Amino acid sequence: MSIWSLQDQRQSLVFCSKDDRLPEIIYWGPRLPDQENLETLSLSHQMDVTGGMVDENTELSICPEEARAFPGQAGLSIRNNQGIVLRPLFKFIQAEKTDNALSFIYQDHNLELTYKAHFCLSPSTGMIKARAEISSIHSITIDHLSAPVFPAPQTSQEIIDFSGRWIGEFQLNKTPWSSGIRLRENRTGRTGHEHFPALLVPSSGSTNSQGDVFGFHYAWSGGHRMIAEEFPDGRRQIQFSHARNSIIEPVHEFSSAPLYAMYSSEGFNGCAIGFQRHLREKIVKFPDRARPRPVHYNCWEAVYFDHKIPELTEIANRAAKLGAERFVLDDGWFGKRDDDTSSLGDWDIDPRKYPNGLNPLINHIHDLGMTFGLWFEPEMINHESVLYRNHPEWILGPADQPSGRHQFVLNLGLKDVRTYLFQKITNLLSLHDIDYVKWDHNRVLPFPDASQTEGFYSLLDELRKVHPTVEFESCASGGGRIDYAVLERTSRVWLSDSNDALERLRIQHNAALFLPSIVTGSHVGPRNCHTSGRNINIAMRAWVAAQRHMGFEMDPRELTDQEANVLSRITQWWKDNRLWLTKADILRLDSSDPSVIAEEQLAEDGAHFIVFAGKADSSQQILPRPLKLTRLDPNAIYQIKIINQEDTIELSRGTPVLKSKPLELSGQALMSHGLNLPWSFPLSMWVIEGKRI
């Protein structure tokens, strides 16, 4: 029996291998004491055998093997050149251990296969990064290779994964555990609105602020496959991999994407803090990390495809006056792009709309003190385009496939396609002072193809290498391509195409389980939302945008003087606080009122926080229930004040102190009793500031 472990101050991860077989994780949870006998721990992990079972329990290893009569889904499914299924039996070769990393090497000598698994623990964030590799002397077809498999606790009653749709991303699915499989497979070929590649496994009774929670995220921008399986003997496994059969060509070697795994003893917020910090500190590579995040203005919902330089300059003037610091020219500047039926692939400036090129507009933007950003959709092509007429063979999939948004996908697995796109984009970035690119992706693939995703990575990596000061944003009809792999290459994501403040309130709340505010774009939309038809007041729209990386996306000419004043004031508040807010932990609050969606953003040093309490609907009771805060110093005294007291309405007739002056309360009181907030209408937000005295 061989035993290995990784641990930091909060957790231990223990592996055990018997008879040189693949190891299994026998413990993952709170840090074990230094005097713990791991051999005894391994013995305690052994299960009984009874009737109806094989005579020996097969290990739930990091890559469960079908050849060992494993009762569930195997971690590897491969075929040889003749299409014959191979069922390897791996034997131990080597383990490599450092303070925070552990690698295993196993081989099947008969089939000439090598399996490797790598685990890396980041003590500063608590994140475990796990990855599996397979290599073969002979070429093989890989149907399925799971990232290293983790067990799930039998004390859990449910799993929580994510579903969604366009303008409705990050919806939580709660599924009770039962014998059998919860199988989710995203075959759209991109990360997808439908299935964010993540899973949360809470132990019974866990809340936002307490209890054991295990979190997983598969960092891959193509389709993925998730398995949460319970066996008849009660054991459970978690697998993440590429979508099945998406590695189309035979290979000699292949690696899974990284699986990020997080353990929390402090509820869902403990997981969220770990994921947010790790992404912010270890994964995202900002062109200039010291630069404050600029307030965006995006012109899409102001002009759509109807680009006229006089209108755009007037809009830019107003956006700058409101506080915008970056102007983004969206779809419609290239080819003959008057609507969404033509010109994708023709990345040349439209001389009809810009007879002197983009530089006159860019110069005007710069004169206003703003930087300039430009929209692209490089992976797509229209039939009605010069590129399609010249290269119809560059389309991914059959010629008679259905279009999506009148467009098709370019095959980025082809080097010629990547070369063409690189030359077009780098030419524009070289000839213009552009510091930001919004990279869109508005249709699903005809089928999942890993080489398409790898081609996207290759193209974007090369562009970033040549243009290191340009910041890239990932957009895919909103939240269709958000994951930690794309965030290795971008520093902002467009969370949703919905600028409806009510919908955004929920989407942002759930996405914060994995995404910090610094990478999460959120914009103030128009008075009448073009995706929902709702008319929401400017204060609510602005405060929801101020919860994340703030921007505007409307025609500022529609604003009344009063609306412009409100937006300018809230924008200035965000600018004044952005340096600490972009490093704050976003904590979900357990609201006793289901109509209230509330979060607390707590500064790194714990001395400053903001609570956003959004009211999505009418309450069932007359008055608001107390809102309990979290993760404060119970012995410290905090000064609490509502910073948007001007939003108090006439129906709030009482005299709660917060309506008129600050309060000084202990962290214990704020966490145990909570805050009594004034009454408010639905579709409104209270913003509460707290500072440790």
XYZ file of C-alpha atoms in Angstrom:
693
model
C 0.000 0.000 0.000
C 1.337 3.440 -1.001
C 0.012 6.722 0.379
C 0.545 10.328 -0.721
C -0.971 13.613 0.439
C -1.207 17.299 -0.383
C -2.339 19.820 2.189
C -2.450 23.460 3.127
C -3.746 25.255 6.200
C -7.393 24.519 5.365
C -7.500 21.086 3.720
C -5.905 17.691 3.162
C -6.067 15.568 0.011
C -4.958 11.962 0.568
C -4.349 9.272 -2.085
C -3.887 5.545 -1.592
C -2.755 2.854 -4.054
C -2.900 -0.898 -3.435
C -0.902 -3.484 -5.348
C 0.503 -0.794 -7.679
C -2.958 -0.010 -9.043
C -4.186 3.487 -9.843
C -4.630 5.535 -6.659
C -7.941 6.665 -5.259
C -8.690 9.737 -3.185
C -9.501 8.384 0.255
C -9.833 11.736 2.010
C -10.579 15.302 0.931
C -11.728 17.763 3.532
C -10.556 19.786 6.548
C -6.840 19.579 7.245
C -5.918 16.463 9.148
C -3.761 16.776 12.276
C -0.040 16.241 11.797
C -0.162 13.139 13.980
C -2.798 11.458 11.783
C -1.639 7.967 10.755
C -2.444 7.879 7.047
C -2.025 4.110 6.852
C -4.687 3.703 9.510
C -6.819 6.239 7.641
C -6.485 4.079 4.532
C -7.525 0.973 6.444
C -10.583 2.804 7.768
C -11.570 3.590 4.193
C -12.037 -0.097 3.330
C -15.604 -1.210 2.709
C -17.379 -4.404 3.603
C -18.514 -7.015 1.063
C -21.934 -8.626 1.127
C -24.303 -10.602 -1.086
C -24.830 -9.534 -4.674
C -21.363 -7.969 -4.909
C -18.105 -9.029 -6.491
C -15.702 -10.472 -3.946
C -13.489 -7.399 -3.903
C -14.546 -3.763 -4.090
C -13.011 -2.121 -7.134
C -11.299 1.158 -6.285
C -12.948 4.408 -7.218
C -9.608 5.509 -8.640
C -8.579 8.751 -10.307
C -9.277 6.940 -13.617
C -11.717 4.079 -12.944
C -10.868 1.092 -15.136
C -13.447 -0.935 -16.976
C -11.104 -3.963 -17.014
C -11.250 -4.138 -13.204
C -15.021 -4.698 -13.196
C -15.626 -1.111 -12.090
C -19.391 -0.804 -11.510
C -19.784 2.688 -12.974
C -18.598 4.923 -15.783
C -14.930 4.348 -16.629
C -12.530 7.295 -16.747
C -11.082 6.310 -20.131
C -12.627 5.054 -23.361
C -10.278 4.511 -26.335
C -10.064 2.475 -29.555
C -7.168 1.303 -31.716
C -6.775 1.874 -35.464
C -9.123 -1.000 -36.228
C -11.852 0.501 -34.060
C -11.440 -2.160 -31.362
C -12.122 -0.967 -27.820
C -9.048 -1.098 -25.593
C -9.428 -1.824 -21.879
C -6.136 -1.006 -20.188
C -4.907 -2.209 -16.802
C -2.436 0.351 -15.541
C 0.465 -0.419 -13.197
C 2.508 1.990 -11.121
C 5.727 3.392 -12.613
C 6.525 6.549 -10.683
C 5.191 9.279 -8.395
C 6.755 12.734 -8.212
C 6.052 14.834 -5.127
C 6.905 18.426 -4.193
C 5.457 20.603 -1.436
C 2.361 21.571 -3.427
C 2.322 19.226 -6.419
C 1.949 15.506 -7.019
C 2.193 13.582 -10.300
C 1.515 9.907 -11.008
C 2.804 7.868 -13.945
C 1.219 4.512 -14.792
C 1.587 2.188 -17.775
C -0.079 -0.716 -19.494
C 2.914 -2.473 -21.053
C 0.821 -4.839 -23.170
C -1.101 -2.026 -24.874
C 1.897 0.338 -24.765
C -0.119 3.064 -23.065
C 1.003 5.600 -20.453
C -1.352 7.427 -18.117
C -0.302 10.493 -16.129
C -2.197 12.517 -13.578
C -1.084 15.842 -12.140
C -2.359 17.596 -9.014
C -1.254 21.067 -7.950
C -2.422 22.823 -4.780
C -2.291 26.608 -4.467
C -1.998 27.361 -0.723
C -2.888 31.052 -1.111
C -6.302 30.305 -2.644
C -6.961 26.685 -1.673
C -7.430 25.690 -5.314
C -6.567 22.201 -6.530
C -5.753 21.961 -10.238
C -5.938 18.427 -11.666
C -5.182 17.182 -15.171
C -4.908 13.765 -16.869
C -2.790 12.701 -19.861
C -2.767 9.610 -22.055
C -0.033 8.678 -24.527
C 0.363 5.694 -26.811
C 3.073 4.178 -29.006
C 0.327 3.483 -31.563
C -2.248 6.033 -32.679
C -5.543 5.762 -30.792
C -9.016 7.262 -31.016
C -10.086 8.870 -27.762
C -13.793 8.771 -27.094
C -13.482 9.892 -23.481
C -10.697 10.862 -21.082
C -11.815 12.226 -17.749
C -9.777 14.688 -15.787
C -8.735 12.992 -12.535
C -11.825 11.671 -10.811
C -12.870 12.956 -7.387
C -15.213 11.167 -4.986
C -18.337 12.978 -3.814
C -19.418 12.863 -0.155
C -22.208 10.515 0.854
C -23.392 13.191 3.323
C -24.597 15.300 0.392
C -28.282 15.301 -0.503
C -28.074 17.131 -3.834
C -25.820 18.446 -6.544
C -26.025 21.920 -8.040
C -25.054 22.524 -11.645
C -25.802 25.268 -14.133
C -28.160 25.624 -17.051
C -29.246 28.637 -19.055
C -30.048 30.167 -22.393
C -29.385 33.325 -24.321
C -30.208 36.319 -22.031
C -30.828 33.833 -19.209
C -27.434 32.456 -18.207
C -26.243 30.928 -14.909
C -29.443 29.305 -13.695
C -28.967 26.918 -10.765
C -30.175 23.313 -11.106
C -30.605 21.346 -7.889
C -30.782 17.571 -8.389
C -31.198 15.085 -5.529
C -28.653 12.283 -5.393
C -30.027 8.862 -6.258
C -28.580 5.615 -7.496
C -27.522 6.128 -11.100
C -26.102 8.955 -13.188
C -26.630 12.664 -13.536
C -25.066 13.024 -17.006
C -24.772 16.429 -18.611
C -23.161 16.811 -21.993
C -22.761 20.071 -23.850
C -22.399 19.360 -27.564
C -22.639 22.938 -28.859
C -18.874 23.088 -29.371
C -18.381 26.103 -27.121
C -18.650 26.551 -23.357
C -22.331 27.360 -23.818
C -25.121 29.387 -22.261
C -26.775 26.038 -21.643
C -24.205 24.343 -19.394
C -21.545 26.350 -17.601
C -18.911 23.627 -16.933
C -19.138 23.586 -13.163
C -20.649 21.669 -10.269
C -21.237 22.302 -6.571
C -21.705 19.445 -4.114
C -22.910 20.680 -0.712
C -23.118 18.524 2.373
C -26.510 18.391 4.086
C -27.502 21.685 5.703
C -24.914 23.833 3.933
C -25.818 27.465 3.288
C -24.058 30.420 1.746
C -22.083 30.943 4.942
C -21.700 27.546 6.622
C -21.223 23.863 5.919
C -18.982 21.771 3.675
C -19.180 22.462 -0.058
C -17.079 20.939 -2.857
C -16.799 22.924 -6.079
C -15.556 21.930 -9.551
C -14.892 23.795 -12.783
C -13.649 22.261 -16.059
C -11.505 24.853 -17.843
C -12.333 24.129 -21.458
C -13.983 26.374 -24.059
C -15.406 23.548 -26.178
C -18.222 21.149 -25.318
C -17.839 19.211 -22.090
C -19.226 16.123 -20.369
C -20.055 15.897 -16.668
C -20.889 12.753 -14.731
C -22.139 12.697 -11.143
C -22.741 9.028 -10.378
C -23.903 7.083 -7.343
C -23.254 3.336 -7.207
C -25.510 0.775 -5.508
C -22.909 0.493 -2.729
C -23.358 4.224 -1.964
C -20.087 5.580 -3.319
C -20.182 8.557 -5.649
C -17.877 9.920 -8.336
C -17.445 13.231 -10.202
C -16.035 13.226 -13.741
C -15.402 16.110 -16.147
C -14.086 15.732 -19.687
C -14.363 17.024 -23.237
C -17.629 16.201 -24.974
C -17.575 12.590 -26.068
C -16.071 11.953 -29.532
C -14.955 15.564 -29.920
C -11.323 14.469 -30.461
C -12.060 13.534 -34.047
C -8.684 12.460 -35.424
C -6.529 9.607 -34.016
C -3.713 10.816 -31.755
C -0.621 9.531 -29.994
C -1.109 11.737 -26.943
C -3.854 13.790 -25.405
C -4.464 15.809 -22.246
C -7.689 16.642 -20.500
C -8.384 20.261 -19.670
C -7.575 21.332 -16.120
C -10.209 20.526 -13.526
C -10.258 23.135 -10.781
C -11.490 21.738 -7.458
C -12.253 23.708 -4.302
C -13.178 22.566 -0.797
C -14.922 24.933 1.613
C -15.893 24.458 5.244
C -17.632 27.866 5.127
C -20.496 27.171 2.746
C -20.905 28.317 -0.833
C -19.176 31.618 -0.073
C -16.029 29.774 0.942
C -15.953 28.136 -2.491
C -16.786 31.420 -4.202
C -13.937 33.233 -2.454
C -11.469 30.557 -3.547
C -12.634 30.540 -7.162
C -12.797 34.358 -7.394
C -9.350 34.878 -5.875
C -7.682 32.137 -7.876
C -9.068 33.423 -11.162
C -8.177 37.009 -10.325
C -4.695 36.332 -8.947
C -3.458 33.193 -10.736
C -5.187 32.919 -14.117
C -6.165 36.272 -15.657
C -3.249 38.102 -17.257
C -4.151 41.784 -17.449
C -2.115 43.842 -19.947
C -1.576 46.336 -17.136
C -2.671 44.990 -13.753
C -2.096 48.367 -12.078
C -4.463 50.198 -14.433
C -7.876 50.945 -12.903
C -10.683 49.223 -14.758
C -12.090 51.825 -17.193
C -15.792 52.611 -17.423
C -17.023 51.272 -20.782
C -19.305 52.795 -23.332
C -20.522 50.363 -26.020
C -22.525 51.811 -28.918
C -24.412 48.643 -29.956
C -27.799 49.437 -28.434
C -27.542 53.055 -29.564
C -26.899 52.628 -33.302
C -26.804 48.891 -34.092
C -25.534 48.659 -37.720
C -26.384 52.265 -38.627
C -22.964 53.897 -38.250
C -22.831 57.631 -38.954
C -19.749 59.532 -37.819
C -21.634 62.707 -36.707
C -23.971 60.635 -34.529
C -21.150 58.550 -33.106
C -19.141 61.643 -32.186
C -22.170 63.204 -30.486
C -22.800 59.967 -28.598
C -19.139 59.832 -27.585
C -19.326 63.406 -26.281
C -22.254 62.534 -24.047
C -20.741 59.230 -22.911
C -17.551 60.987 -21.851
C -19.539 63.602 -19.938
C -21.351 60.791 -18.086
C -18.000 59.335 -17.029
C -17.103 56.789 -19.707
C -13.389 56.096 -20.183
C -13.399 53.561 -23.044
C -15.518 53.778 -26.222
C -16.226 50.471 -27.968
C -17.312 50.505 -31.608
C -19.478 47.424 -32.036
C -20.726 45.454 -35.056
C -21.225 47.263 -38.385
C -17.911 49.008 -39.201
C -16.555 46.553 -41.841
C -17.377 45.075 -45.259
C -20.921 45.991 -46.276
C -22.321 45.156 -42.873
C -25.728 46.870 -42.877
C -27.413 43.966 -41.102
C -26.463 40.510 -39.838
C -26.810 38.755 -43.206
C -23.484 39.780 -44.742
C -19.759 40.514 -44.521
C -18.544 38.395 -41.601
C -15.022 37.424 -42.623
C -14.440 40.626 -44.607
C -12.429 42.476 -41.976
C -11.833 45.658 -43.953
C -13.182 49.073 -42.935
C -16.372 50.042 -44.796
C -15.448 53.127 -46.909
C -19.131 54.087 -47.232
C -19.413 54.643 -43.460
C -15.792 55.604 -42.800
C -14.486 57.300 -45.964
C -11.313 58.386 -44.147
C -10.979 55.199 -42.140
C -11.438 54.795 -38.396
C -8.725 57.212 -37.304
C -10.867 60.392 -37.381
C -13.333 58.764 -34.960
C -10.517 57.294 -32.859
C -8.814 60.685 -32.642
C -12.060 62.275 -31.476
C -12.460 59.565 -28.838
C -8.913 60.193 -27.630
C -9.480 63.947 -27.524
C -12.349 63.263 -25.110
C -9.975 61.364 -22.819
C -11.308 57.909 -23.710
C -9.504 54.911 -25.175
C -10.898 53.034 -28.164
C -12.112 49.456 -28.507
C -13.311 47.498 -31.533
C -15.707 44.564 -32.030
C -14.754 41.453 -34.036
C -16.340 38.079 -34.646
C -13.345 36.284 -36.183
C -14.577 32.682 -36.074
C -17.654 33.347 -38.231
C -18.502 33.860 -41.895
C -21.578 34.855 -43.908
C -22.480 33.275 -47.239
C -22.854 36.844 -48.419
C -19.183 37.789 -48.124
C -16.071 38.071 -50.240
C -14.354 35.517 -48.035
C -17.029 32.886 -48.654
C -16.946 33.438 -52.395
C -13.169 32.933 -52.337
C -13.022 30.084 -49.803
C -16.277 28.143 -49.365
C -14.146 25.169 -48.271
C -13.188 27.007 -45.058
C -16.585 26.394 -43.435
C -16.673 23.906 -40.560
C -19.147 21.138 -41.337
C -21.310 20.394 -44.375
C -22.280 23.089 -46.860
C -26.017 22.429 -46.428
C -26.079 22.794 -42.622
C -28.551 25.245 -41.052
C -27.180 28.730 -40.521
C -27.305 30.520 -37.181
C -27.883 34.265 -37.168
C -27.315 33.964 -40.935
C -23.749 32.788 -40.338
C -21.497 29.751 -40.363
C -18.357 28.774 -38.486
C -14.883 29.033 -39.982
C -12.758 25.942 -39.478
C -10.020 27.182 -37.143
C -8.436 23.753 -37.248
C -7.064 24.823 -40.655
C -3.807 26.757 -40.509
C -4.729 28.823 -43.586
C -7.851 30.088 -41.802
C -5.905 31.112 -38.719
C -3.247 32.812 -40.864
C -5.874 34.813 -42.764
C -7.602 35.953 -39.575
C -4.347 36.801 -37.839
C -3.238 38.971 -40.756
C -6.557 40.819 -40.971
C -6.821 41.496 -37.235
C -3.166 42.335 -36.610
C -3.216 44.766 -39.539
C -6.092 46.700 -37.953
C -4.490 46.628 -34.500
C -1.161 47.783 -35.914
C -2.564 50.701 -37.937
C -4.891 52.045 -35.246
C -4.562 52.990 -31.592
C -6.853 50.253 -30.266
C -6.456 49.109 -26.683
C -9.413 46.735 -26.460
C -11.059 44.040 -28.583
C -14.525 42.623 -27.965
C -14.286 39.087 -29.416
C -17.754 37.724 -30.184
C -19.032 34.241 -31.137
C -22.700 34.303 -32.100
C -23.569 30.756 -33.091
C -22.952 27.229 -31.915
C -20.739 24.817 -33.831
C -22.351 22.204 -36.100
C -20.729 19.566 -33.868
C -18.166 19.542 -31.043
C -14.632 19.557 -32.400
C -11.690 19.968 -30.037
C -9.437 21.178 -32.854
C -11.732 24.200 -33.325
C -11.233 25.235 -29.714
C -7.493 24.598 -29.890
C -7.364 26.703 -33.074
C -9.137 29.544 -31.292
C -6.622 29.361 -28.440
C -3.728 29.360 -30.916
C -5.024 32.371 -32.842
C -5.749 34.421 -29.742
C -2.429 33.487 -28.128
C -0.541 34.673 -31.215
C -2.454 37.966 -31.336
C -1.790 38.614 -27.655
C 1.897 37.863 -28.155
C 2.187 40.431 -30.954
C -0.119 42.992 -29.276
C 0.600 42.614 -25.541
C -1.027 45.917 -24.552
C -4.403 45.097 -26.134
C -7.072 43.835 -23.761
C -9.459 41.154 -25.063
C -13.001 40.442 -23.918
C -14.794 37.135 -24.453
C -18.352 37.473 -25.687
C -20.462 34.710 -27.225
C -23.981 36.067 -27.616
C -23.315 37.146 -24.056
C -22.306 34.335 -21.718
C -21.810 31.538 -24.243
C -18.042 31.247 -23.752
C -17.102 31.896 -20.140
C -14.598 29.548 -18.518
C -11.167 29.648 -16.925
C -9.398 28.615 -20.139
C -10.739 31.540 -22.146
C -9.970 33.757 -19.148
C -6.309 32.768 -19.399
C -6.415 34.720 -22.664
C -8.931 37.480 -21.940
C -9.459 39.851 -19.046
C -13.193 40.513 -19.288
C -16.304 38.501 -20.084
C -19.638 39.759 -21.324
C -21.894 37.942 -18.892
C -25.133 38.224 -20.855
C -26.647 40.035 -23.814
C -29.438 41.018 -21.420
C -29.019 44.519 -20.042
C -32.286 44.128 -18.147
C -31.310 45.069 -14.584
C -33.691 42.540 -13.013
C -32.326 39.642 -15.041
C -28.770 40.849 -14.559
C -29.256 40.972 -10.791
C -29.827 37.185 -10.704
C -27.299 36.285 -13.403
C -24.529 38.236 -11.660
C -25.481 36.803 -8.274
C -25.091 33.201 -9.454
C -22.042 33.815 -11.647
C -20.196 35.238 -8.629
C -19.857 31.690 -7.332
C -16.983 31.503 -9.848
C -16.327 34.996 -11.266
C -14.896 38.083 -9.507
C -16.170 41.532 -10.360
C -12.941 42.619 -12.043
C -13.604 40.402 -15.094
C -17.414 40.639 -15.178
C -18.758 43.275 -17.560
C -22.083 44.881 -16.612
C -23.678 47.784 -18.476
C -26.466 50.289 -17.955
C -28.933 49.495 -20.720
C -31.589 51.682 -22.358
C -34.761 52.811 -20.637
C -36.756 50.235 -22.587
C -34.799 46.987 -22.581
C -34.600 45.516 -26.079
C -34.570 41.896 -24.853
C -37.306 42.009 -22.190
C -39.381 45.099 -22.962
C -39.113 46.215 -19.325
C -38.831 49.864 -18.371
C -36.627 50.090 -15.274
C -35.592 53.316 -13.551
C -32.080 54.643 -14.080
C -30.988 54.232 -10.450
C -31.689 50.494 -10.443
C -30.003 50.039 -13.822
C -26.937 51.972 -12.701
C -26.536 50.265 -9.317
C -26.795 46.796 -10.882
C -24.052 47.753 -13.344
C -21.975 49.148 -10.464
C -21.945 45.704 -8.854
C -19.371 44.573 -11.442
C -17.086 46.126 -14.108
C -19.287 49.083 -14.958
C -20.257 50.428 -18.359
C -23.102 51.946 -20.426
C -24.808 50.482 -23.479
C -27.609 52.758 -24.534
C -28.130 55.936 -26.515
C -27.155 58.625 -23.996
C -29.218 61.129 -25.965
C -32.364 59.495 -24.544
C -31.475 60.479 -20.972
C -33.292 63.310 -19.250
C -31.200 65.759 -17.258
C -32.309 64.053 -14.056
C -31.372 60.591 -15.391
C -28.000 61.860 -16.593
C -27.298 63.324 -13.146
C -28.159 60.030 -11.438
C -25.994 58.018 -13.829
C -23.062 60.431 -13.517
C -23.250 60.341 -9.722
C -23.341 56.536 -9.483
C -20.571 56.227 -12.076
C -18.401 58.577 -10.058
C -19.135 56.546 -6.917
C -17.960 53.409 -8.744
C -14.789 55.156 -9.920
C -14.057 56.370 -6.387
C -14.369 52.801 -5.038
C -13.216 50.613 -7.921
C -9.670 50.008 -6.704
C -10.832 48.092 -3.645
C -14.073 46.758 -5.152
C -12.262 44.957 -7.972
C -10.261 43.039 -5.336
C -13.174 42.416 -2.985
C -14.741 39.041 -2.237
C -18.335 38.800 -3.490
C -20.384 37.028 -0.805
C -23.940 35.824 -1.321
C -26.216 36.731 1.585
C -28.896 34.370 2.900
C -31.944 36.599 2.613
C -35.027 35.600 4.626
C -37.111 37.436 2.027
C -37.063 35.504 -1.284
C -37.806 38.721 -3.166
C -34.446 40.165 -2.089
C -31.248 39.177 -3.918
C -28.421 40.479 -1.786
C -24.658 40.304 -1.753
C -21.841 41.723 0.330
C -18.589 42.826 -1.281
C -15.888 42.653 1.393
C -12.497 44.339 0.997
C -9.283 42.315 1.135
C -8.440 43.623 4.612
C -12.013 43.203 5.889
C -12.211 46.860 6.922
C -14.663 48.025 4.259
C -17.723 46.489 2.631
C -20.668 47.300 0.402
C -24.015 45.497 0.540
C -26.206 45.516 -2.568
C -29.762 44.497 -1.629
C -31.832 44.275 -4.808
C -35.575 43.812 -4.620
C -36.733 41.637 -7.480
C -40.420 41.424 -6.536
C -42.992 42.425 -3.929
C -42.418 40.932 -0.485
C -44.944 38.566 1.065
C -44.869 40.487 4.347
C -45.425 44.211 4.871
C -41.913 45.193 5.944
C -38.446 43.949 4.971
C -37.017 41.132 7.058
C -33.621 41.765 8.694
C -30.730 41.098 6.324
C -27.857 39.227 7.990
C -24.312 40.045 6.889
C -21.391 37.621 6.838
C -17.627 37.168 7.442
C -17.246 40.298 9.569
C -15.100 40.577 12.688
C -17.655 39.847 15.451
C -15.759 42.010 17.962
C -15.248 45.016 15.683
C -17.545 48.033 15.460
C -18.663 49.128 11.996
C -20.162 52.395 10.854
C -23.105 51.600 8.592
C -24.872 53.994 6.231
C -27.155 53.856 3.209
C -25.372 55.674 0.418
C -28.453 56.057 -1.792
C -30.808 57.628 0.769
C -32.238 59.790 -2.004
C -34.025 56.688 -3.345
C -36.344 56.619 -0.300
C -39.978 56.906 -1.424
C -43.090 58.415 0.153
C -44.622 55.069 1.093
C -41.657 54.563 3.421
C -43.260 56.685 6.162
C -41.383 55.519 9.253
C -38.169 56.761 10.805
C -35.640 53.901 10.816
C -32.304 55.464 11.724
C -30.564 54.374 8.500
C -32.829 56.678 6.517
C -31.254 59.722 8.140
C -27.854 58.954 9.660
C -25.184 56.249 10.074
C -25.329 53.508 12.681
C -22.492 51.962 14.652
C -22.940 48.232 15.238
C -20.733 45.273 16.050
C -19.932 42.647 13.490
C -21.683 40.173 15.778
C -24.909 42.188 15.716
C -24.761 42.594 11.944
C -24.222 38.871 11.413
C -26.597 37.552 14.087
C -29.508 40.002 13.906
C -28.856 41.821 10.663
C -29.950 45.161 9.252
C -33.499 46.533 9.194
C -33.761 48.299 5.840
C -36.383 50.861 4.816
C -39.371 49.769 2.765
C -38.939 49.986 -1.013
C -40.670 49.275 -4.305
C -39.805 46.221 -6.392
C -37.060 46.822 -8.981
C -35.058 48.942 -6.576
C -31.747 48.599 -4.767
C -30.454 49.599 -1.352
C -26.706 50.172 -1.269
C -25.211 50.022 2.228
C -21.627 50.914 3.094
C -19.802 49.624 6.144
C -16.438 50.694 7.537
C -14.625 49.218 10.508
C -14.019 51.902 13.119
